[in-house]
């Protein structure tokens, strides 16, 4: 489909049900909404059918927008992205006050991008893995969380989106008072360092790097940093140790990391 062809962002469950012109409008109406359901279509008829089939209400604004069609749906807290089904106690604590890393919910995240950052046709996605058969497992195409007509998909953005997805879940759980505490694992030194190490200096320098240039992917880094700080403030208030973002070696036989990698590639395949 041509770059200027119309597309349709259908929001079936969100702040306002409707069909929107732009990804930004779609994101504004779905971001932070638990169980948000949305999808990008190439024609109005399919978008309307999606809302009829997935929405409990027919209300909401209706307008046209742009994009291609994909089936693995949305990212972050949405349930319309890939799910392996079922549930699992893998890495999940029992809600007790013991929040050592051995009893925390362990979440593995990964990103994938083919033709990384070179323009043209790039397939990219991210994966989030909780455990075998866990219904929270996700494989998400980057086209569902970025407007890929204006933002080039890259492996770094995929890694940061994966981290944001896990942090969203951890923050929602912390706010709910469920007692469930998280530990996040990534094979991306970049994603970990963005939040754990480099961000402090970037904040001091107003998000300009050492070369005097705007920090790449600052939108996603700021988002992750805000969630990370909010989570650990809540953990601290309840007497729990902080959520750690732990680096693991990629392709080194770590089952959680390998499964997150598999999901990331499935997400890329869905673009």
PDB file of C-alpha atoms in Angstrom:
ATOM      1  CA  UNK A   1       0.000   0.000   0.000  1.00  0.00           C
ATOM      2  CA  UNK A   2       1.293   3.465  -0.820  1.00  0.00           C
ATOM      3  CA  UNK A   3       2.556   5.745   1.933  1.00  0.00           C
ATOM      4  CA  UNK A   4      -0.318   8.193   1.369  1.00  0.00           C
ATOM      5  CA  UNK A   5      -3.086   5.588   1.293  1.00  0.00           C
ATOM      6  CA  UNK A   6      -5.666   6.021   4.071  1.00  0.00           C
ATOM      7  CA  UNK A   7      -5.627   3.726   7.074  1.00  0.00           C
ATOM      8  CA  UNK A   8      -7.890   3.211  10.054  1.00  0.00           C
ATOM      9  CA  UNK A   9      -6.989   2.843  13.744  1.00  0.00           C
ATOM     10  CA  UNK A  10      -9.904   1.004  15.350  1.00  0.00           C
ATOM     11  CA  UNK A  11     -10.199   1.217  19.149  1.00  0.00           C
ATOM     12  CA  UNK A  12     -12.702  -1.359  20.405  1.00  0.00           C
ATOM     13  CA  UNK A  13     -11.799  -1.038  24.086  1.00  0.00           C
ATOM     14  CA  UNK A  14     -10.132   2.097  25.385  1.00  0.00           C
ATOM     15  CA  UNK A  15     -10.823   5.532  26.796  1.00  0.00           C
ATOM     16  CA  UNK A  16     -13.037   6.318  23.786  1.00  0.00           C
ATOM     17  CA  UNK A  17     -14.264   3.711  21.316  1.00  0.00           C
ATOM     18  CA  UNK A  18     -13.879   4.800  17.708  1.00  0.00           C
ATOM     19  CA  UNK A  19     -11.850   4.884  14.504  1.00  0.00           C
ATOM     20  CA  UNK A  20      -9.032   7.415  14.513  1.00  0.00           C
ATOM     21  CA  UNK A  21      -6.983   9.183  11.850  1.00  0.00           C
ATOM     22  CA  UNK A  22      -3.538   8.864  13.427  1.00  0.00           C
ATOM     23  CA  UNK A  23      -1.487   6.535  15.599  1.00  0.00           C
ATOM     24  CA  UNK A  24      -1.080   9.320  18.166  1.00  0.00           C
ATOM     25  CA  UNK A  25      -4.858   9.595  18.580  1.00  0.00           C
ATOM     26  CA  UNK A  26      -5.103   5.829  18.908  1.00  0.00           C
ATOM     27  CA  UNK A  27      -2.339   5.744  21.505  1.00  0.00           C
ATOM     28  CA  UNK A  28      -3.934   8.574  23.508  1.00  0.00           C
ATOM     29  CA  UNK A  29      -7.131   6.541  23.743  1.00  0.00           C
ATOM     30  CA  UNK A  30      -5.516   3.203  24.647  1.00  0.00           C
ATOM     31  CA  UNK A  31      -2.257   3.811  26.479  1.00  0.00           C
ATOM     32  CA  UNK A  32      -2.482   2.810  30.128  1.00  0.00           C
ATOM     33  CA  UNK A  33      -5.902   1.176  29.689  1.00  0.00           C
ATOM     34  CA  UNK A  34      -6.023  -2.370  31.032  1.00  0.00           C
ATOM     35  CA  UNK A  35      -7.321  -4.815  28.388  1.00  0.00           C
ATOM     36  CA  UNK A  36      -7.200  -2.148  25.687  1.00  0.00           C
ATOM     37  CA  UNK A  37      -8.101  -3.626  22.302  1.00  0.00           C
ATOM     38  CA  UNK A  38      -7.130  -1.857  19.105  1.00  0.00           C
ATOM     39  CA  UNK A  39      -5.978  -2.586  15.581  1.00  0.00           C
ATOM     40  CA  UNK A  40      -4.825  -0.805  12.452  1.00  0.00           C
ATOM     41  CA  UNK A  41      -6.712  -1.461   9.189  1.00  0.00           C
ATOM     42  CA  UNK A  42      -6.455  -0.564   5.529  1.00  0.00           C
ATOM     43  CA  UNK A  43     -10.185   0.061   5.060  1.00  0.00           C
ATOM     44  CA  UNK A  44     -13.106   1.460   7.042  1.00  0.00           C
ATOM     45  CA  UNK A  45     -15.308  -1.614   6.684  1.00  0.00           C
ATOM     46  CA  UNK A  46     -12.846  -3.932   8.412  1.00  0.00           C
ATOM     47  CA  UNK A  47     -12.249  -1.353  11.142  1.00  0.00           C
ATOM     48  CA  UNK A  48     -15.983  -1.065  11.804  1.00  0.00           C
ATOM     49  CA  UNK A  49     -16.362  -4.857  11.886  1.00  0.00           C
ATOM     50  CA  UNK A  50     -13.509  -5.107  14.384  1.00  0.00           C
ATOM     51  CA  UNK A  51     -15.244  -2.650  16.717  1.00  0.00           C
ATOM     52  CA  UNK A  52     -18.605  -4.424  16.377  1.00  0.00           C
ATOM     53  CA  UNK A  53     -17.001  -7.770  17.203  1.00  0.00           C
ATOM     54  CA  UNK A  54     -14.835  -6.591  20.091  1.00  0.00           C
ATOM     55  CA  UNK A  55     -16.570  -3.636  21.739  1.00  0.00           C
ATOM     56  CA  UNK A  56     -19.264  -3.613  24.399  1.00  0.00           C
ATOM     57  CA  UNK A  57     -20.448  -0.217  23.119  1.00  0.00           C
ATOM     58  CA  UNK A  58     -20.910   1.370  19.718  1.00  0.00           C
ATOM     59  CA  UNK A  59     -20.136   4.880  20.982  1.00  0.00           C
ATOM     60  CA  UNK A  60     -16.984   6.821  20.112  1.00  0.00           C
ATOM     61  CA  UNK A  61     -15.628   9.119  17.482  1.00  0.00           C
ATOM     62  CA  UNK A  62     -15.379   7.844  13.953  1.00  0.00           C
ATOM     63  CA  UNK A  63     -12.741   9.070  11.521  1.00  0.00           C
ATOM     64  CA  UNK A  64     -10.256   7.765   8.993  1.00  0.00           C
ATOM     65  CA  UNK A  65      -6.534   7.155   9.409  1.00  0.00           C
ATOM     66  CA  UNK A  66      -3.642   5.285   7.788  1.00  0.00           C
ATOM     67  CA  UNK A  67      -1.870   1.982   7.943  1.00  0.00           C
ATOM     68  CA  UNK A  68      -1.546  -1.658   7.053  1.00  0.00           C
ATOM     69  CA  UNK A  69      -3.404  -4.565   8.515  1.00  0.00           C
ATOM     70  CA  UNK A  70      -1.889  -6.956  11.051  1.00  0.00           C
ATOM     71  CA  UNK A  71      -3.246  -9.675  13.280  1.00  0.00           C
ATOM     72  CA  UNK A  72      -1.133  -9.772  16.418  1.00  0.00           C
ATOM     73  CA  UNK A  73      -2.595  -6.482  17.513  1.00  0.00           C
ATOM     74  CA  UNK A  74      -1.476  -4.250  20.284  1.00  0.00           C
ATOM     75  CA  UNK A  75       1.206  -3.900  22.853  1.00  0.00           C
ATOM     76  CA  UNK A  76       1.679  -3.024  26.495  1.00  0.00           C
ATOM     77  CA  UNK A  77      -1.440  -3.804  28.546  1.00  0.00           C
ATOM     78  CA  UNK A  78      -3.591  -4.906  25.593  1.00  0.00           C
ATOM     79  CA  UNK A  79      -4.821  -8.478  25.330  1.00  0.00           C
ATOM     80  CA  UNK A  80      -5.244  -8.417  21.542  1.00  0.00           C
ATOM     81  CA  UNK A  81      -1.575  -9.226  20.959  1.00  0.00           C
ATOM     82  CA  UNK A  82      -0.262 -12.780  20.837  1.00  0.00           C
ATOM     83  CA  UNK A  83      -1.147 -14.925  23.815  1.00  0.00           C
ATOM     84  CA  UNK A  84       0.011 -18.464  24.462  1.00  0.00           C
ATOM     85  CA  UNK A  85      -3.065 -19.076  26.576  1.00  0.00           C
ATOM     86  CA  UNK A  86      -3.530 -20.561  30.013  1.00  0.00           C
ATOM     87  CA  UNK A  87      -1.816 -19.484  33.182  1.00  0.00           C
ATOM     88  CA  UNK A  88       1.308 -20.428  35.040  1.00  0.00           C
ATOM     89  CA  UNK A  89       2.971 -20.016  38.412  1.00  0.00           C
ATOM     90  CA  UNK A  90       6.370 -19.760  36.703  1.00  0.00           C
ATOM     91  CA  UNK A  91       8.385 -17.128  38.557  1.00  0.00           C
ATOM     92  CA  UNK A  92       5.297 -15.783  40.350  1.00  0.00           C
ATOM     93  CA  UNK A  93       5.203 -15.181  44.080  1.00  0.00           C
ATOM     94  CA  UNK A  94       2.298 -16.136  46.288  1.00  0.00           C
ATOM     95  CA  UNK A  95       1.553 -12.591  47.423  1.00  0.00           C
ATOM     96  CA  UNK A  96       3.592 -12.899  50.618  1.00  0.00           C
ATOM     97  CA  UNK A  97       5.913 -10.167  51.862  1.00  0.00           C
ATOM     98  CA  UNK A  98       8.977 -12.197  50.840  1.00  0.00           C
ATOM     99  CA  UNK A  99      10.112 -10.418  47.681  1.00  0.00           C
ATOM    100  CA  UNK A 100      13.535 -11.891  47.093  1.00  0.00           C
ATOM    101  CA  UNK A 101      14.448 -12.478  43.460  1.00  0.00           C
ATOM    102  CA  UNK A 102      13.688 -16.186  43.945  1.00  0.00           C
ATOM    103  CA  UNK A 103      10.015 -15.505  44.717  1.00  0.00           C
ATOM    104  CA  UNK A 104       9.318 -12.602  42.385  1.00  0.00           C
ATOM    105  CA  UNK A 105       7.508 -12.760  39.072  1.00  0.00           C
ATOM    106  CA  UNK A 106      10.269 -13.125  36.509  1.00  0.00           C
ATOM    107  CA  UNK A 107       9.624 -11.420  33.185  1.00  0.00           C
ATOM    108  CA  UNK A 108      11.935 -11.880  30.197  1.00  0.00           C
ATOM    109  CA  UNK A 109      11.829  -9.282  27.426  1.00  0.00           C
ATOM    110  CA  UNK A 110      13.469  -9.082  24.011  1.00  0.00           C
ATOM    111  CA  UNK A 111      13.291  -7.166  20.747  1.00  0.00           C
ATOM    112  CA  UNK A 112      13.941  -8.129  17.134  1.00  0.00           C
ATOM    113  CA  UNK A 113      14.418  -6.107  13.940  1.00  0.00           C
ATOM    114  CA  UNK A 114      15.343  -7.426  10.508  1.00  0.00           C
ATOM    115  CA  UNK A 115      17.061  -4.920   8.273  1.00  0.00           C
ATOM    116  CA  UNK A 116      17.672  -3.007  11.505  1.00  0.00           C
ATOM    117  CA  UNK A 117      17.407   0.761  11.013  1.00  0.00           C
ATOM    118  CA  UNK A 118      18.273   0.667   7.298  1.00  0.00           C
ATOM    119  CA  UNK A 119      14.930   1.857   5.983  1.00  0.00           C
ATOM    120  CA  UNK A 120      12.930   0.085   3.303  1.00  0.00           C
ATOM    121  CA  UNK A 121      10.958  -2.929   4.472  1.00  0.00           C
ATOM    122  CA  UNK A 122      11.891  -3.605   8.085  1.00  0.00           C
ATOM    123  CA  UNK A 123      10.155  -6.246  10.171  1.00  0.00           C
ATOM    124  CA  UNK A 124      10.412  -5.652  13.894  1.00  0.00           C
ATOM    125  CA  UNK A 125       8.688  -6.828  17.031  1.00  0.00           C
ATOM    126  CA  UNK A 126       9.130  -7.532  20.690  1.00  0.00           C
ATOM    127  CA  UNK A 127       8.440 -10.410  23.039  1.00  0.00           C
ATOM    128  CA  UNK A 128       7.480 -10.633  26.700  1.00  0.00           C
ATOM    129  CA  UNK A 129       7.719 -14.020  28.414  1.00  0.00           C
ATOM    130  CA  UNK A 130       6.422 -14.935  31.873  1.00  0.00           C
ATOM    131  CA  UNK A 131       6.528 -18.703  31.646  1.00  0.00           C
ATOM    132  CA  UNK A 132       5.169 -21.757  29.806  1.00  0.00           C
ATOM    133  CA  UNK A 133       1.482 -21.403  29.019  1.00  0.00           C
ATOM    134  CA  UNK A 134       1.192 -18.029  30.769  1.00  0.00           C
ATOM    135  CA  UNK A 135      -1.601 -15.925  29.291  1.00  0.00           C
ATOM    136  CA  UNK A 136       0.468 -12.771  29.739  1.00  0.00           C
ATOM    137  CA  UNK A 137       3.081 -13.880  27.197  1.00  0.00           C
ATOM    138  CA  UNK A 138       3.098 -11.504  24.250  1.00  0.00           C
ATOM    139  CA  UNK A 139       4.467 -11.253  20.709  1.00  0.00           C
ATOM    140  CA  UNK A 140       3.919  -7.718  19.417  1.00  0.00           C
ATOM    141  CA  UNK A 141       4.732  -6.152  16.015  1.00  0.00           C
ATOM    142  CA  UNK A 142       6.338  -2.739  16.316  1.00  0.00           C
ATOM    143  CA  UNK A 143       3.691  -1.385  13.950  1.00  0.00           C
ATOM    144  CA  UNK A 144       1.188  -1.678  16.811  1.00  0.00           C
ATOM    145  CA  UNK A 145       3.156   0.577  19.170  1.00  0.00           C
ATOM    146  CA  UNK A 146       4.950   2.936  16.751  1.00  0.00           C
ATOM    147  CA  UNK A 147       3.748   4.786  13.670  1.00  0.00           C
ATOM    148  CA  UNK A 148       6.220   3.012  11.409  1.00  0.00           C
ATOM    149  CA  UNK A 149       5.440   5.352   8.518  1.00  0.00           C
ATOM    150  CA  UNK A 150       7.302   8.078  10.404  1.00  0.00           C
ATOM    151  CA  UNK A 151       9.413   6.181  12.965  1.00  0.00           C
ATOM    152  CA  UNK A 152      11.958   3.716  11.577  1.00  0.00           C
ATOM    153  CA  UNK A 153      11.737   0.350  13.357  1.00  0.00           C
ATOM    154  CA  UNK A 154      15.030  -0.547  15.048  1.00  0.00           C
ATOM    155  CA  UNK A 155      16.213  -3.213  17.418  1.00  0.00           C
ATOM    156  CA  UNK A 156      16.800  -0.581  20.105  1.00  0.00           C
ATOM    157  CA  UNK A 157      13.204   0.645  19.920  1.00  0.00           C
ATOM    158  CA  UNK A 158      11.973  -2.948  20.016  1.00  0.00           C
ATOM    159  CA  UNK A 159      14.038  -3.623  23.155  1.00  0.00           C
ATOM    160  CA  UNK A 160      12.732  -0.471  24.850  1.00  0.00           C
ATOM    161  CA  UNK A 161       9.117  -1.222  23.941  1.00  0.00           C
ATOM    162  CA  UNK A 162       9.529  -4.706  25.436  1.00  0.00           C
ATOM    163  CA  UNK A 163      10.907  -3.209  28.637  1.00  0.00           C
ATOM    164  CA  UNK A 164       8.045  -0.690  28.793  1.00  0.00           C
ATOM    165  CA  UNK A 165       5.524  -3.504  28.390  1.00  0.00           C
ATOM    166  CA  UNK A 166       6.945  -5.369  31.386  1.00  0.00           C
ATOM    167  CA  UNK A 167       7.160  -2.188  33.462  1.00  0.00           C
ATOM    168  CA  UNK A 168       3.512  -1.414  32.647  1.00  0.00           C
ATOM    169  CA  UNK A 169       2.496  -4.766  34.123  1.00  0.00           C
ATOM    170  CA  UNK A 170       4.694  -4.281  37.185  1.00  0.00           C
ATOM    171  CA  UNK A 171       3.318  -0.791  37.816  1.00  0.00           C
ATOM    172  CA  UNK A 172      -0.293  -1.882  37.411  1.00  0.00           C
ATOM    173  CA  UNK A 173       0.328  -4.720  39.878  1.00  0.00           C
ATOM    174  CA  UNK A 174       2.058  -2.417  42.381  1.00  0.00           C
ATOM    175  CA  UNK A 175      -0.831   0.068  42.244  1.00  0.00           C
ATOM    176  CA  UNK A 176      -3.386  -2.704  42.761  1.00  0.00           C
ATOM    177  CA  UNK A 177      -1.866  -3.774  46.078  1.00  0.00           C
ATOM    178  CA  UNK A 178      -1.778  -7.407  44.953  1.00  0.00           C
ATOM    179  CA  UNK A 179       1.588  -8.013  46.610  1.00  0.00           C
ATOM    180  CA  UNK A 180       3.024  -9.436  43.398  1.00  0.00           C
ATOM    181  CA  UNK A 181       6.528  -8.121  42.789  1.00  0.00           C
ATOM    182  CA  UNK A 182       8.514  -8.227  39.552  1.00  0.00           C
ATOM    183  CA  UNK A 183      12.025  -8.868  38.293  1.00  0.00           C
ATOM    184  CA  UNK A 184      12.771  -7.995  34.639  1.00  0.00           C
ATOM    185  CA  UNK A 185      15.417  -9.726  32.533  1.00  0.00           C
ATOM    186  CA  UNK A 186      16.787  -8.445  29.217  1.00  0.00           C
ATOM    187  CA  UNK A 187      19.717  -9.331  26.981  1.00  0.00           C
ATOM    188  CA  UNK A 188      19.921  -5.679  25.917  1.00  0.00           C
ATOM    189  CA  UNK A 189      22.683  -3.812  27.747  1.00  0.00           C
ATOM    190  CA  UNK A 190      21.397  -0.748  25.914  1.00  0.00           C
ATOM    191  CA  UNK A 191      17.881  -0.933  27.389  1.00  0.00           C
ATOM    192  CA  UNK A 192      19.171  -1.613  30.899  1.00  0.00           C
ATOM    193  CA  UNK A 193      21.765   1.171  30.789  1.00  0.00           C
ATOM    194  CA  UNK A 194      19.294   3.691  29.387  1.00  0.00           C
ATOM    195  CA  UNK A 195      17.213   3.388  32.546  1.00  0.00           C
ATOM    196  CA  UNK A 196      19.761   2.355  35.182  1.00  0.00           C
ATOM    197  CA  UNK A 197      22.835   4.384  34.263  1.00  0.00           C
ATOM    198  CA  UNK A 198      22.709   6.910  31.437  1.00  0.00           C
ATOM    199  CA  UNK A 199      19.351   8.540  32.157  1.00  0.00           C
ATOM    200  CA  UNK A 200      20.583  10.507  35.177  1.00  0.00           C
ATOM    201  CA  UNK A 201      23.067  12.468  33.079  1.00  0.00           C
ATOM    202  CA  UNK A 202      20.581  12.861  30.231  1.00  0.00           C
ATOM    203  CA  UNK A 203      18.045  14.382  32.618  1.00  0.00           C
ATOM    204  CA  UNK A 204      20.689  16.817  33.886  1.00  0.00           C
ATOM    205  CA  UNK A 205      21.587  17.735  30.289  1.00  0.00           C
ATOM    206  CA  UNK A 206      17.948  18.170  29.220  1.00  0.00           C
ATOM    207  CA  UNK A 207      18.055  15.007  27.112  1.00  0.00           C
ATOM    208  CA  UNK A 208      21.052  16.006  25.026  1.00  0.00           C
ATOM    209  CA  UNK A 209      23.909  13.509  24.685  1.00  0.00           C
ATOM    210  CA  UNK A 210      27.665  14.063  24.926  1.00  0.00           C
ATOM    211  CA  UNK A 211      27.770  14.989  21.226  1.00  0.00           C
ATOM    212  CA  UNK A 212      25.263  17.772  21.776  1.00  0.00           C
ATOM    213  CA  UNK A 213      22.545  15.834  19.941  1.00  0.00           C
ATOM    214  CA  UNK A 214      19.068  14.851  21.140  1.00  0.00           C
ATOM    215  CA  UNK A 215      19.109  11.466  22.852  1.00  0.00           C
ATOM    216  CA  UNK A 216      17.833   8.780  20.479  1.00  0.00           C
ATOM    217  CA  UNK A 217      14.596   7.074  21.527  1.00  0.00           C
ATOM    218  CA  UNK A 218      14.135   9.557  24.368  1.00  0.00           C
ATOM    219  CA  UNK A 219      10.346   9.149  24.155  1.00  0.00           C
ATOM    220  CA  UNK A 220      10.586   5.505  25.179  1.00  0.00           C
ATOM    221  CA  UNK A 221      13.406   6.035  27.676  1.00  0.00           C
ATOM    222  CA  UNK A 222      11.505   8.797  29.492  1.00  0.00           C
ATOM    223  CA  UNK A 223       8.453   6.549  29.618  1.00  0.00           C
ATOM    224  CA  UNK A 224      10.425   3.611  31.022  1.00  0.00           C
ATOM    225  CA  UNK A 225      12.241   5.791  33.548  1.00  0.00           C
ATOM    226  CA  UNK A 226       8.987   7.277  34.831  1.00  0.00           C
ATOM    227  CA  UNK A 227       7.441   3.835  35.324  1.00  0.00           C
ATOM    228  CA  UNK A 228      10.612   2.422  36.881  1.00  0.00           C
ATOM    229  CA  UNK A 229      10.760   5.229  39.442  1.00  0.00           C
ATOM    230  CA  UNK A 230       7.046   4.966  40.238  1.00  0.00           C
ATOM    231  CA  UNK A 231       7.290   1.201  40.746  1.00  0.00           C
ATOM    232  CA  UNK A 232      10.220   1.467  43.110  1.00  0.00           C
ATOM    233  CA  UNK A 233       8.579   4.253  45.103  1.00  0.00           C
ATOM    234  CA  UNK A 234       5.613   1.940  45.673  1.00  0.00           C
ATOM    235  CA  UNK A 235       7.889  -0.999  46.487  1.00  0.00           C
ATOM    236  CA  UNK A 236       9.789   1.142  48.986  1.00  0.00           C
ATOM    237  CA  UNK A 237       6.587   2.285  50.711  1.00  0.00           C
ATOM    238  CA  UNK A 238       5.579  -1.346  51.242  1.00  0.00           C
ATOM    239  CA  UNK A 239       9.017  -2.301  52.553  1.00  0.00           C
ATOM    240  CA  UNK A 240      10.071  -4.258  49.470  1.00  0.00           C
ATOM    241  CA  UNK A 241      13.429  -4.174  47.738  1.00  0.00           C
ATOM    242  CA  UNK A 242      13.490  -2.415  44.369  1.00  0.00           C
ATOM    243  CA  UNK A 243      12.600  -3.912  41.017  1.00  0.00           C
ATOM    244  CA  UNK A 244      15.840  -4.773  39.252  1.00  0.00           C
ATOM    245  CA  UNK A 245      16.417  -4.772  35.507  1.00  0.00           C
ATOM    246  CA  UNK A 246      18.860  -7.645  35.117  1.00  0.00           C
ATOM    247  CA  UNK A 247      21.049  -8.227  32.078  1.00  0.00           C
ATOM    248  CA  UNK A 248      21.350 -11.798  30.786  1.00  0.00           C
ATOM    249  CA  UNK A 249      23.485 -13.099  27.947  1.00  0.00           C
ATOM    250  CA  UNK A 250      21.550 -13.658  24.756  1.00  0.00           C
ATOM    251  CA  UNK A 251      21.564 -17.058  23.027  1.00  0.00           C
ATOM    252  CA  UNK A 252      23.331 -18.634  25.990  1.00  0.00           C
ATOM    253  CA  UNK A 253      20.781 -21.315  26.839  1.00  0.00           C
ATOM    254  CA  UNK A 254      18.651 -19.236  29.219  1.00  0.00           C
ATOM    255  CA  UNK A 255      15.156 -20.626  28.632  1.00  0.00           C
ATOM    256  CA  UNK A 256      13.318 -17.417  29.529  1.00  0.00           C
ATOM    257  CA  UNK A 257      15.516 -15.350  27.241  1.00  0.00           C
ATOM    258  CA  UNK A 258      15.210 -17.847  24.390  1.00  0.00           C
ATOM    259  CA  UNK A 259      11.419 -17.812  24.652  1.00  0.00           C
ATOM    260  CA  UNK A 260      11.311 -14.004  24.720  1.00  0.00           C
ATOM    261  CA  UNK A 261      13.485 -14.021  21.603  1.00  0.00           C
ATOM    262  CA  UNK A 262      11.088 -16.447  19.914  1.00  0.00           C
ATOM    263  CA  UNK A 263       8.115 -14.225  20.748  1.00  0.00           C
ATOM    264  CA  UNK A 264       9.954 -11.131  19.504  1.00  0.00           C
ATOM    265  CA  UNK A 265      10.509 -12.815  16.155  1.00  0.00           C
ATOM    266  CA  UNK A 266       6.860 -13.863  15.987  1.00  0.00           C
ATOM    267  CA  UNK A 267       5.959 -10.233  16.566  1.00  0.00           C
ATOM    268  CA  UNK A 268       8.273  -9.191  13.730  1.00  0.00           C
ATOM    269  CA  UNK A 269       6.682 -11.810  11.464  1.00  0.00           C
ATOM    270  CA  UNK A 270       3.286 -10.184  12.073  1.00  0.00           C
ATOM    271  CA  UNK A 271       4.343  -6.826  10.563  1.00  0.00           C
TER     272      UNK A 271
END
